[in-house]
Amino acid sequence: MKRNWILPERPGARVLLALYALLFATAWQFGRKMHIESAYDGRMTENYLLPWTGRDWLLLFALAAVVFLLACLALRLFRTGRAAIGTEPLRVWRNGWFWGSWALLMILWLPYLLRYYPAFFFADTSQSVGQAFDLSTLSNRNPILYTLFIRLCLRVGGALSSKDVTAGCFVYALVQMLTLSGALAALCTWVGERGRLHWYGRTALALIFGLDPYVAAISIAMWKDPFFAAFVVLWTLELANLVLPEKPEKRSTAWGLRFFLLTLLVLFSRNNGFSAILGGAAGLLVLFLRRRRQRKESAALRPALLLTLVALLLWGIMIVPVYRQLGVGTPKEEIGGLMLNQMARVAASEEGVLSEEEESFLNEMLPLERYPAAYRPCCVDLLKWDDAFNFEALRGSRFMKMWFSILPQNVGIYAEGWVLETFGFWALNRPESVGSTANISVGSPLNFKYEGETKVRGRTLRFENKLPAFLDFLPLPTDTPSLPLGPLNWLLLLLALLLLLNGEGSLVLPLLPSLGIATGMLVGTPIYYLARYELPVQLLVPLFLLLACRGRGAAPAESRR
C-alpha cells in the first residue's frame, strides 16, 4: 500500500493535530464574530459577540482542514533536515559573550533611564510604596517580596529617613535593569552557544533586545513584571540544561542552591508564578517517571524535581497559613477577577437565570440595578471600582459557592464572558490585541501626568530629564509594537505538539513554564489584553526558535566564534 506522504502514520498524532486545528480555527472565527467598540470600558451594548450563521460553520471547518494539513506538513518537515544544537555542559557566566552582551544591553538601555529618570512610576507603584513605608498595610495584591524589595531600595536611597523617594526609585530601576539585562544576556549566550552561532549572529541577537523600545522601556517600569520575566527566563534555561546534555550531568550543591532560589523567586515575584512553576514541575515529574528505569538519567532529574516540589510546598505554606496569621492576604477580586465578571454578566444580562439566594448575593455585592452600567465585558476593573461595590461580600467561601451555583443555568453567558475577557491571549485577528502598542501609557505613569515633581504618599517624587543634550536626538518611544500574545501562544503550543509527536518529548520541558503562564491568563486574567502579563514568553522566543531547529545530529566539538 502506498505510503501517505503528509499525514502522520499514527492515529493518535492525527487526532492531536486535528484537535489543534479545530481549536485554532475556532479561535479565528470567534475573533471574526466579535464587535468591539471600546475594549477597556465598553459596555454590553458596545462589546459583544455576533450570532453565528451556517456560513461561519462552513468557514470554521474549511479553515480547520487547511490548518490540519499545514500542521501535518510541519510535522513531516520536522522529521527531515535536522540542525544540530550543542548538548555539552554549559556555564554561561564563564563565557565572555555573556559579559559582553550584558554590558551592551545596559549601554543601549541607559538613555531610557536617563530620559525618564528616576523610573516609570504608576498608580499601582504608589500603593506598594505606601505599604513599603507602613508594613502594617501589607497585601499580597502586589507580592510581598516585591514590596519589601521596594522598601530596601527606598532605604538605600535614603527615602525612609527623608521626604523624597526619587533616589530610592532610581535604585529600584537600576537594579531591575541590571537583573533583566543579565537574564537576557544569559539567554543570548545560551542560544549562541547551543545554536553554534557566528559572532555576528550572537551580536545581532543581543542588539535585537538592546534596540527594541518595548524591552528597553519596560526595563525601567516599576511593575513586578520585569523582575518576574528575568527569573522565569533563567529558570527556563536551567530546565533546558537538564534535558539537552546527552550524558546526564552530576549536579553540585551550588547548582541546587541556584535552582532552588530561582524557583522561589519565580513563585514569590508574581502571583501567577505558580502557574509557571507548576508547568515545569509537571514536566519534570512526567520525565522522571518515564526514565525511572534508566538510573543515570532519572538521577539527574531527581534533585530538580524534589527542589521544585519543596519550593511549591514552601510557597503554599507561606501563602495560606503564614500570610493569614500575619494578616496578609490576596484580595479575592484579584484571584477570581474573571469569575467575578462572569457573575456580573449574568446579573447584567436579560437572559440571566438566578435563584433568590443568588440574586441576594449579587445584590449584596452590588445593587442589581447597577450591573448593566458597571459591568464591562472586557475588563473587570471598572466593576470593582464602582462606588457601590462591596468588597466584604467576596470574603470567605461564599463567593466560590455562588459562582458554581450560578453556572449550570448560565453556561452560555459564562462562556461569552470568558471569550470577551480573555480574547487578547488567544485571538489571532483582533486589532485590539494583535496591533496593540500601549505598553507604558496603559499604566498611566505619573511621569506623563506631572511635570517636575508630584507627591506620593506625602513624599516628593521628582521627574527629570538627565539625558545629555547631545543625545536629545535619540528617539525613545514608550509605546511600540511587541510580539502579539495570541499568535505567539498558538505557535508555542504547536511547537510543543510537534516535539512531542516527533519523539522528542523531553524538549517540551523548557516550554512548559511559558505554557503555564499562558494557561494562567486563560483562567485568571482581569483584562482582555496586556502584553506585559506574558513578558517572559515574549523574551524566550529565541530559545523557542532554537528548539524548533533542534536536532541531535553530529556537531563540531567546539562552537564557532
Coordinates of N, CA and C in Angstrom, one line a residue, residues 255-352:
W255 N 24.7 24.3 42.3 CA 23.6 24.3 41.3 C 22.3 24.2 42.0
G256 N 22.2 23.3 43.0 CA 21.0 23.1 43.7 C 20.5 24.3 44.4
L257 N 21.4 25.1 45.0 CA 21.0 26.3 45.7 C 20.5 27.3 44.7
R258 N 21.2 27.4 43.5 CA 20.8 28.4 42.5 C 19.4 28.0 41.9
F259 N 19.2 26.7 41.6 CA 17.9 26.3 41.1 C 16.8 26.5 42.1
F260 N 17.0 26.2 43.3 CA 16.0 26.4 44.4 C 15.7 27.9 44.5
L261 N 16.7 28.7 44.6 CA 16.5 30.1 44.7 C 15.7 30.7 43.5
L262 N 16.0 30.3 42.3 CA 15.3 30.8 41.2 C 13.9 30.3 41.2
T263 N 13.6 29.1 41.6 CA 12.2 28.6 41.8 C 11.4 29.5 42.7
L264 N 12.0 29.8 43.9 CA 11.4 30.6 44.9 C 11.1 32.0 44.3
L265 N 12.1 32.6 43.6 CA 11.9 33.9 43.1 C 10.8 34.0 42.1
V266 N 10.7 32.9 41.2 CA 9.6 32.9 40.3 C 8.2 32.9 41.0
L267 N 8.2 32.0 42.1 CA 6.9 31.9 42.8 C 6.5 33.1 43.6
F268 N 7.5 33.8 44.1 CA 7.2 34.9 45.0 C 7.3 36.3 44.4
S269 N 7.7 36.4 43.1 CA 7.8 37.7 42.5 C 6.6 38.1 41.7
R270 N 5.7 37.1 41.5 CA 4.4 37.4 40.8 C 3.4 36.3 41.2
N271 N 2.2 36.7 41.4 CA 1.2 35.7 41.8 C 1.0 34.6 40.8
N272 N 1.1 34.9 39.5 CA 1.0 33.8 38.5 C 2.3 33.0 38.3
G273 N 3.3 33.3 39.1 CA 4.5 32.5 39.1 C 4.2 31.0 39.4
F274 N 3.1 30.8 40.2 CA 2.7 29.4 40.5 C 2.4 28.6 39.2
S275 N 1.7 29.2 38.2 CA 1.4 28.5 37.0 C 2.6 28.2 36.2
A276 N 3.6 29.0 36.3 CA 4.9 28.7 35.6 C 5.6 27.6 36.2
I277 N 5.7 27.6 37.5 CA 6.4 26.5 38.3 C 5.7 25.2 38.2
L278 N 4.3 25.3 38.3 CA 3.5 24.1 38.2 C 3.7 23.4 36.9
G279 N 3.8 24.2 35.8 CA 4.0 23.6 34.5 C 5.3 22.9 34.4
G280 N 6.4 23.6 34.9 CA 7.7 22.9 34.9 C 7.7 21.7 35.8
A281 N 7.1 21.8 37.0 CA 7.0 20.6 37.9 C 6.3 19.4 37.3
A282 N 5.2 19.7 36.5 CA 4.5 18.6 35.9 C 5.4 17.9 34.8
G283 N 6.1 18.7 34.1 CA 7.1 18.2 33.1 C 8.2 17.4 33.7
L284 N 8.7 17.9 34.8 CA 9.8 17.1 35.5 C 9.3 15.8 36.0
L285 N 8.1 15.8 36.6 CA 7.5 14.6 37.1 C 7.3 13.5 36.0
V286 N 6.7 14.0 34.9 CA 6.5 13.0 33.8 C 7.8 12.5 33.2
L287 N 8.8 13.3 33.1 CA 10.1 12.8 32.6 C 10.7 11.9 33.6
F288 N 10.6 12.2 34.9 CA 11.2 11.3 35.9 C 10.6 10.0 35.9
L289 N 9.3 9.9 35.8 CA 8.5 8.7 35.8 C 8.9 7.8 34.5
R290 N 9.0 8.5 33.4 CA 9.4 7.8 32.1 C 10.8 7.3 32.2
R291 N 11.7 7.9 32.9 CA 13.1 7.5 32.9 C 13.5 6.8 34.2
R292 N 12.5 6.4 35.0 CA 12.8 5.8 36.3 C 13.6 4.5 36.2
R293 N 13.5 3.8 35.0 CA 14.2 2.6 34.9 C 15.7 2.9 34.4
Q294 N 15.9 4.1 33.9 CA 17.3 4.5 33.5 C 17.9 5.3 34.6
R295 N 18.6 4.6 35.5 CA 19.0 5.2 36.7 C 19.8 6.5 36.6
K296 N 20.7 6.5 35.6 CA 21.6 7.7 35.5 C 20.7 8.9 35.1
E297 N 19.8 8.7 34.1 CA 19.0 9.8 33.6 C 18.0 10.3 34.6
S298 N 17.4 9.3 35.3 CA 16.4 9.7 36.4 C 17.1 10.3 37.6
A299 N 18.3 9.9 37.8 CA 19.0 10.5 39.0 C 19.4 12.0 38.7
A300 N 19.6 12.3 37.4 CA 19.9 13.7 37.0 C 18.6 14.6 37.2
L301 N 17.4 14.0 37.1 CA 16.2 14.8 37.2 C 15.7 14.9 38.6
R302 N 16.1 13.9 39.4 CA 15.5 13.8 40.8 C 15.7 15.1 41.6
P303 N 17.0 15.6 41.7 CA 17.1 16.8 42.5 C 16.3 18.0 42.0
A304 N 16.2 18.2 40.7 CA 15.4 19.3 40.2 C 13.9 19.1 40.6
L305 N 13.4 17.9 40.5 CA 12.0 17.6 40.8 C 11.8 17.8 42.3
L306 N 12.6 17.3 43.1 CA 12.5 17.5 44.6 C 12.5 18.9 45.0
L307 N 13.5 19.7 44.5 CA 13.7 21.1 44.8 C 12.4 21.9 44.4
T308 N 11.9 21.5 43.2 CA 10.7 22.3 42.7 C 9.5 22.0 43.6
L309 N 9.3 20.7 44.0 CA 8.2 20.3 44.9 C 8.3 21.0 46.2
V310 N 9.6 21.0 46.8 CA 9.8 21.6 48.1 C 9.5 23.1 48.0
A311 N 9.9 23.8 46.9 CA 9.6 25.2 46.7 C 8.1 25.4 46.6
L312 N 7.4 24.6 45.9 CA 5.9 24.7 45.8 C 5.3 24.5 47.2
L313 N 5.7 23.6 48.0 CA 5.2 23.3 49.3 C 5.5 24.6 50.2
L314 N 6.7 25.1 50.1 CA 7.0 26.3 50.9 C 6.2 27.5 50.5
W315 N 5.9 27.6 49.2 CA 5.1 28.7 48.7 C 3.7 28.6 49.3
G316 N 3.1 27.3 49.3 CA 1.8 27.1 49.8 C 1.7 27.4 51.3
I317 N 2.7 27.0 52.0 CA 2.7 27.3 53.5 C 2.7 28.8 53.7
M318 N 3.5 29.5 53.0 CA 3.6 31.0 53.2 C 2.3 31.7 52.8
I319 N 1.8 31.3 51.6 CA 0.6 32.0 51.1 C -0.6 31.8 51.9
V320 N -0.8 30.6 52.5 CA -2.1 30.3 53.2 C -1.9 30.5 54.7
P321 N -1.3 29.6 55.4 CA -1.3 29.8 56.9 C -0.4 30.9 57.4
V322 N 0.8 31.1 56.8 CA 1.7 32.2 57.4 C 1.1 33.6 57.1
Y323 N 0.8 33.8 55.8 CA 0.3 35.1 55.5 C -1.0 35.4 56.2
R324 N -1.8 34.4 56.3 CA -3.1 34.6 57.0 C -2.9 34.9 58.5
Q325 N -1.9 34.2 59.1 CA -1.6 34.5 60.5 C -1.0 35.9 60.7
L326 N -0.3 36.4 59.7 CA 0.2 37.8 59.7 C -0.8 38.8 59.3
G327 N -2.0 38.4 58.9 CA -3.0 39.3 58.5 C -2.8 39.8 57.1
V328 N -2.0 39.1 56.3 CA -1.7 39.4 54.9 C -2.5 38.5 54.0
G329 N -3.2 39.0 53.0 CA -3.9 38.1 52.1 C -3.9 38.7 50.7
T330 N -4.4 37.9 49.8 CA -4.6 38.3 48.4 C -6.0 38.6 48.2
P331 N -6.4 39.8 47.8 CA -7.8 40.1 47.7 C -8.5 39.1 46.7
K332 N -9.7 38.7 47.1 CA -10.5 37.7 46.3 C -10.7 38.2 44.9
E333 N -10.9 39.5 44.7 CA -11.2 40.0 43.4 C -10.0 39.9 42.5
E334 N -8.8 39.8 43.1 CA -7.6 39.6 42.3 C -7.5 38.2 41.8
I335 N -7.8 37.3 42.7 CA -7.7 35.8 42.4 C -8.8 35.4 41.4
G336 N -10.0 35.9 41.7 CA -11.2 35.5 40.9 C -11.8 36.6 40.0
G337 N -11.0 37.5 39.5 CA -11.5 38.6 38.7 C -12.3 38.1 37.5
L338 N -11.9 37.1 36.8 CA -12.6 36.6 35.7 C -14.0 36.0 36.1
M339 N -14.0 35.2 37.2 CA -15.2 34.7 37.7 C -16.2 35.8 38.2
L340 N -15.6 36.8 38.8 CA -16.4 37.9 39.2 C -17.1 38.6 38.0
N341 N -16.4 38.7 36.9 CA -17.0 39.4 35.8 C -18.1 38.5 35.1
Q342 N -17.9 37.2 35.2 CA -18.9 36.2 34.7 C -20.2 36.3 35.4
M343 N -20.1 36.4 36.8 CA -21.3 36.5 37.6 C -22.0 37.9 37.3
A344 N -21.1 38.9 37.1 CA -21.7 40.3 36.8 C -22.4 40.2 35.5
R345 N -21.9 39.5 34.5 CA -22.5 39.4 33.2 C -23.9 38.8 33.3
V346 N -24.1 37.8 34.2 CA -25.4 37.1 34.4 C -26.3 38.2 35.0
A347 N -25.9 38.9 36.0 CA -26.7 39.9 36.6 C -27.1 41.0 35.6
A348 N -26.2 41.4 34.7 CA -26.4 42.5 33.8 C -27.2 42.0 32.6
S349 N -27.3 40.7 32.3 CA -28.0 40.2 31.1 C -29.4 39.9 31.4
E350 N -30.2 40.2 30.4 CA -31.7 39.9 30.5 C -32.0 38.4 30.5
E351 N -31.1 37.7 29.9 CA -31.3 36.2 29.8 C -30.7 35.5 31.0
G352 N -30.1 36.2 32.0 CA -29.6 35.5 33.2 C -30.6 34.9 34.0

